[in-house]
Amino acid sequence: MSVAVQGATGKGSREREQRPGLLERVKRSYAKHWYAYAMIAPVVLVLGVLVIYPLVEGVWLTLTDANSLNVARKIGVNEIPASYEFVGFHNYADILWGPGSYDRFWSHFVWTIAWTAVCVFLHYTLGLGLALLLNQKMRGRAAYRMLLILPWAVPTFVTVFSWRLMLADGGVVNSVLSFLHLPEPGWLTDPWAQKAAAIIVNTWAGVPFMMISLLGGLQSIPAELYEAAEMDGATAWQRFRYVTLPGLRSVSSTVVLLGVIWTFNQFNVIFLLFGTGAPDAQLLVTWAYRLGFGQIPRDYAQSAAYGVILLSILIVFTAFYRRWLARNEQANG
C-alpha cells in the first residue's frame, strides 16, 4: 500500500513539474481561442481609451494641485509647461475634513443621499403601481402604455426645459396653485422649493423605466400561482405580498440598484434645471462639475477627487447591496 501511495505521489509531482509556464499557457489559450480574443479586442480598446485611461488620469490629478493656472497650455504661439506639483492625499483630506468641508462636501453629500433615497422610492412605488394597473385587462391598455412611457422616451433636455418653463414664476404650475388659492413657491429661486422641484422633475423622468421593467417582471409570474392563492382564500393584499413581491424579487433588485447608481450620478436634471447656480440643490456630481468647469480658476484636482470619492461610494454601496441580497435569498430559500 505504501508503495502505491509513493508511486501516486511521484506521479503527481512529475505532473506538477511538467506543468507549462504562464507564457506557454497564454500562447496555447490564444492558439485555441484566437477568434474570441479578436472579437473582444475592439471592446477592450474602446474601454481602455474611453474609461481606463481617463480614470487613471483622473486618479493622478487627485494627487496633484492641478488647476487651470498651472496645467500645460498654449497662449498664442507660446506654450506654457505644466507647473503643478504632487501633493499626495491633501485634496481628499481637504474635501473630507478641511476648513469649510461641511459647506463644500458634507452638505452636498447629505442632500445627494436624501435625493437618491426619495427619488428611487418614488420611482419604484409609482412604477410598481402603474405596472400593476397596466397588467390588468382593460380597454386601451396599449395607448396607456404609450402615453406613460413618453416621459422616458422624450430627450432629457426637452423634459427638463419644459418643466423649467412650467415651474417659472407665472408658469403653469404656479398659475394652477394661484387658482386654487394655494401658496406659490419660488421653484427656481427658493432653496427648499428648488430641491422639491428637482425631485418632481426627476420622478417624472424616471418612473416610466421602473414601470416598464416591473411590468415585464409581472408578466413573467405564472398565472397559476395567483389562481392557487385565490383558491386558498388569499386576499388581494396577501396575493400581492406572497406572490407578486417574491416573483418580482430578481427584477426589483436589479432596477433598484440601477436606479440608485443613475440617480446618485444624475447630472442632467440638476444642471439643466439650475445650471451652476442653486448651490443648496447641487449634487456631488454637479458640484464636482462646478469646481472643474464652472469657476475661475478651474480646480481640476479637487473636481477629480470628487469623482473618485463618488466612484468609491458607489462601489462600497454595490458590494454591500449585493451581499445583503445574497443573504436574503439564502434566508428565503
XYZ file of C-alpha atoms in Angstrom:
333
model
C 0.000 0.000 0.000
C 2.812 2.374 0.834
C 4.453 1.634 -2.487
C 1.246 2.532 -4.308
C 0.921 5.800 -2.405
C 4.507 6.701 -3.125
C 4.011 5.890 -6.778
C 0.909 8.013 -6.943
C 2.674 10.869 -5.162
C 5.615 10.632 -7.514
C 3.350 10.681 -10.493
C 1.580 13.825 -9.202
C 4.919 15.509 -8.581
C 6.072 14.799 -12.127
C 2.806 16.239 -13.460
C 3.301 19.401 -11.401
C 6.858 19.722 -12.608
C 5.783 19.343 -16.235
C 3.032 21.980 -15.940
C 3.658 24.679 -18.586
C 4.590 28.192 -17.561
C 2.359 31.261 -17.758
C 3.657 32.394 -21.150
C 3.167 28.950 -22.616
C -0.381 28.733 -21.235
C -1.176 32.142 -22.749
C 0.152 31.019 -26.112
C -1.923 27.839 -26.003
C -5.031 29.772 -24.955
C -4.541 32.267 -27.792
C -3.987 29.478 -30.326
C -7.198 27.798 -29.169
C -9.407 30.869 -28.646
C -7.896 33.414 -31.063
C -11.300 34.161 -32.587
C -12.754 35.153 -29.203
C -9.754 37.389 -28.490
C -10.180 39.039 -31.887
C -13.870 39.709 -31.178
C -13.300 41.336 -27.766
C -10.200 43.301 -28.807
C -12.188 46.322 -30.166
C -14.279 46.464 -26.988
C -11.182 46.327 -24.794
C -9.567 49.049 -26.908
C -12.601 51.328 -26.682
C -12.926 50.769 -22.924
C -9.247 51.458 -22.489
C -9.439 54.754 -24.367
C -12.786 55.971 -23.017
C -12.774 54.552 -19.470
C -9.477 53.195 -18.179
C -7.176 55.978 -19.408
C -9.425 58.844 -18.176
C -9.852 57.029 -14.858
C -6.103 56.627 -14.367
C -5.504 60.223 -15.432
C -8.223 61.405 -13.049
C -6.764 59.469 -10.110
C -3.366 61.005 -10.859
C -4.856 64.517 -10.926
C -6.316 63.968 -7.443
C -2.769 63.608 -6.120
C -1.700 66.996 -7.503
C -2.702 70.642 -7.143
C -3.608 70.985 -10.843
C -5.829 73.872 -11.885
C -6.375 75.998 -14.957
C -3.459 78.271 -13.998
C -0.705 75.669 -13.670
C -1.521 72.981 -16.264
C 0.214 72.888 -19.628
C -1.478 75.281 -22.015
C -0.883 77.301 -25.157
C -1.427 81.052 -25.341
C -0.977 82.322 -28.867
C 2.306 80.867 -30.073
C 3.666 80.436 -26.569
C 3.491 77.009 -24.951
C 3.470 77.161 -21.165
C 4.581 73.919 -19.497
C 2.736 72.397 -16.557
C 3.851 73.626 -13.131
C 1.503 71.743 -10.799
C 3.037 69.640 -8.050
C 2.412 66.306 -6.366
C 0.550 66.809 -3.062
C -0.422 63.245 -2.159
C -3.774 62.843 -0.405
C -4.096 66.511 0.515
C -7.129 67.016 -1.743
C -9.042 64.179 -0.098
C -8.198 65.432 3.389
C -9.206 68.969 2.452
C -12.530 67.798 0.996
C -13.474 65.489 3.868
C -12.313 67.415 6.939
C -10.609 70.597 5.788
C -11.844 74.153 6.531
C -15.392 74.603 5.300
C -15.715 70.898 4.458
C -19.377 70.852 5.524
C -20.385 73.552 3.019
C -18.154 72.158 0.280
C -18.786 68.421 0.690
C -20.901 67.122 3.553
C -23.968 69.279 2.904
C -23.973 68.118 -0.727
C -23.339 64.544 0.388
C -26.363 64.582 2.729
C -28.567 66.123 0.037
C -27.325 63.608 -2.552
C -28.196 60.683 -0.250
C -31.638 62.157 0.541
C -32.258 62.933 -3.137
C -31.302 59.377 -4.164
C -33.428 57.710 -1.470
C -36.544 59.821 -2.159
C -36.299 59.603 -5.952
C -35.672 55.845 -6.060
C -38.516 55.263 -3.572
C -40.912 57.327 -5.724
C -39.646 55.718 -8.931
C -40.218 52.227 -7.566
C -43.554 52.741 -5.804
C -45.155 54.778 -8.601
C -43.658 52.498 -11.253
C -44.946 49.410 -9.455
C -48.408 50.939 -9.046
C -48.625 51.807 -12.739
C -47.250 48.386 -13.719
C -49.905 46.657 -11.625
C -52.555 48.834 -13.274
C -51.322 48.135 -16.810
C -51.056 44.417 -16.054
C -54.835 44.276 -15.679
C -57.119 43.647 -18.614
C -58.573 46.985 -19.680
C -59.629 48.779 -22.817
C -56.959 50.962 -24.393
C -54.125 49.380 -22.423
C -51.663 49.799 -25.320
C -52.497 53.506 -25.596
C -51.976 53.988 -21.846
C -48.589 52.281 -22.082
C -47.574 54.571 -24.909
C -48.625 57.701 -23.018
C -46.930 56.642 -19.773
C -43.630 55.789 -21.458
C -43.395 59.151 -23.249
C -41.585 60.972 -20.403
C -38.783 58.396 -20.668
C -38.716 58.384 -24.469
C -38.501 62.176 -24.781
C -34.911 63.536 -24.588
C -33.981 64.673 -21.093
C -33.221 68.260 -22.077
C -36.677 68.645 -23.628
C -38.331 67.299 -20.476
C -36.292 69.465 -18.107
C -36.674 72.661 -20.147
C -40.436 72.081 -20.360
C -40.626 71.695 -16.592
C -38.423 74.757 -16.146
C -40.947 76.813 -18.093
C -43.862 75.356 -16.133
C -42.152 75.960 -12.761
C -41.076 79.527 -13.509
C -42.843 82.439 -11.847
C -46.086 82.875 -13.731
C -45.786 79.368 -15.213
C -48.499 76.751 -15.427
C -47.772 75.222 -12.012
C -47.986 78.461 -10.054
C -50.983 79.592 -12.100
C -52.861 76.459 -11.045
C -51.778 76.929 -7.417
C -52.944 80.547 -7.561
C -56.309 79.481 -8.964
C -56.662 77.051 -6.047
C -55.636 79.797 -3.586
C -52.541 77.835 -2.534
C -49.033 79.194 -1.856
C -46.884 79.769 -4.925
C -43.313 78.603 -4.164
C -40.299 80.062 -5.930
C -39.463 76.756 -7.570
C -36.301 78.068 -9.222
C -35.175 80.522 -6.516
C -36.098 79.263 -3.030
C -33.590 76.607 -1.728
C -36.217 74.171 -0.389
C -38.506 74.657 -3.367
C -35.558 74.030 -5.686
C -34.979 70.638 -4.071
C -38.670 69.775 -4.339
C -38.693 70.850 -7.995
C -35.650 68.686 -8.756
C -37.323 65.645 -7.161
C -40.554 66.244 -9.081
C -38.789 66.533 -12.434
C -36.556 63.518 -11.838
C -39.529 61.438 -10.692
C -41.454 62.375 -13.830
C -38.497 61.328 -15.990
C -37.602 58.140 -14.097
C -40.916 56.432 -13.325
C -41.518 55.057 -16.879
C -38.311 52.972 -16.798
C -39.340 51.372 -13.494
C -42.869 50.838 -14.805
C -41.764 49.024 -17.971
C -39.170 46.903 -16.126
C -41.607 45.873 -13.387
C -44.380 45.259 -15.924
C -42.115 42.764 -17.669
C -41.467 41.092 -14.317
C -45.182 40.916 -13.536
C -45.933 39.268 -16.868
C -43.322 36.580 -16.150
C -45.080 35.445 -12.938
C -47.149 32.308 -13.712
C -50.896 32.934 -13.517
C -51.281 29.537 -11.806
C -49.730 30.965 -8.645
C -52.435 33.619 -8.394
C -55.145 31.060 -9.105
C -53.825 28.729 -6.400
C -53.581 31.571 -3.890
C -57.124 32.694 -4.698
C -58.442 29.167 -4.268
C -56.745 29.047 -0.853
C -58.708 32.133 0.155
C -55.843 34.652 -0.048
C -56.900 38.310 -0.103
C -55.654 40.776 -2.712
C -53.060 42.099 -0.249
C -51.859 38.558 0.575
C -51.540 37.717 -3.118
C -49.528 40.885 -3.619
C -47.296 40.202 -0.615
C -46.704 36.480 -1.032
C -46.899 36.063 -4.809
C -46.219 39.368 -6.573
C -43.359 40.732 -4.474
C -41.407 37.433 -4.330
C -41.955 36.989 -8.058
C -40.515 40.455 -8.677
C -37.514 39.981 -6.369
C -34.883 39.493 -9.085
C -36.237 42.306 -11.277
C -36.668 44.646 -8.307
C -33.121 44.103 -7.044
C -31.697 44.936 -10.466
C -33.789 48.030 -11.197
C -33.304 49.422 -7.695
C -29.519 49.039 -7.997
C -29.532 50.704 -11.414
C -31.863 53.405 -10.106
C -29.553 54.199 -7.191
C -26.491 54.438 -9.444
C -28.243 56.587 -12.064
C -29.943 58.851 -9.526
C -26.820 59.286 -7.409
C -24.981 60.471 -10.529
C -27.939 62.342 -12.064
C -26.231 65.299 -13.699
C -28.688 66.265 -16.425
C -31.746 67.165 -14.349
C -29.921 69.370 -11.828
C -27.681 71.082 -14.367
C -30.390 71.758 -16.943
C -32.827 72.935 -14.265
C -30.492 75.238 -12.296
C -27.170 75.438 -14.158
C -24.249 76.104 -11.799
C -26.475 78.238 -9.571
C -28.695 76.968 -6.737
C -25.784 75.852 -4.530
C -28.078 74.181 -1.991
C -29.606 71.944 -4.664
C -26.320 70.834 -6.214
C -25.494 67.129 -6.012
C -21.949 65.881 -5.540
C -21.626 65.201 -9.268
C -22.807 68.675 -10.298
C -20.668 70.279 -7.582
C -17.661 68.444 -8.989
C -18.501 69.858 -12.429
C -18.802 73.327 -10.939
C -15.327 73.050 -9.416
C -13.772 71.807 -12.637
C -15.592 73.898 -15.233
C -17.901 76.439 -13.586
C -15.452 78.722 -11.802
C -12.210 80.630 -12.327
C -9.628 79.238 -11.762
C -10.841 75.769 -12.579
C -9.814 73.341 -9.860
C -9.122 70.145 -11.785
C -7.554 68.314 -8.847
C -10.465 68.833 -6.444
C -13.004 68.070 -9.168
C -11.240 64.790 -9.955
C -11.080 63.968 -6.239
C -14.855 64.372 -6.017
C -15.191 61.948 -8.920
C -13.020 59.325 -7.217
C -14.979 59.731 -3.968
C -18.263 59.275 -5.872
C -16.924 56.128 -7.527
C -15.743 54.758 -4.176
C -19.129 55.400 -2.539
C -20.973 53.563 -5.322
C -18.545 50.618 -5.243
C -18.992 50.233 -1.475
C -22.780 50.553 -1.749
C -22.962 47.996 -4.580
C -20.834 45.496 -2.650
C -22.982 45.770 0.493
C -26.207 45.747 -1.516
C -25.254 42.574 -3.373
C -24.194 40.896 -0.129
C -27.484 41.874 1.515
C -29.424 40.459 -1.423
C -27.450 37.201 -1.275
C -28.189 36.830 2.455
C -31.896 37.471 1.886
C -32.017 34.909 -0.931
C -30.364 32.313 1.308
C -32.770 33.109 4.154
C -35.810 32.876 1.882
C -34.502 29.805 0.109
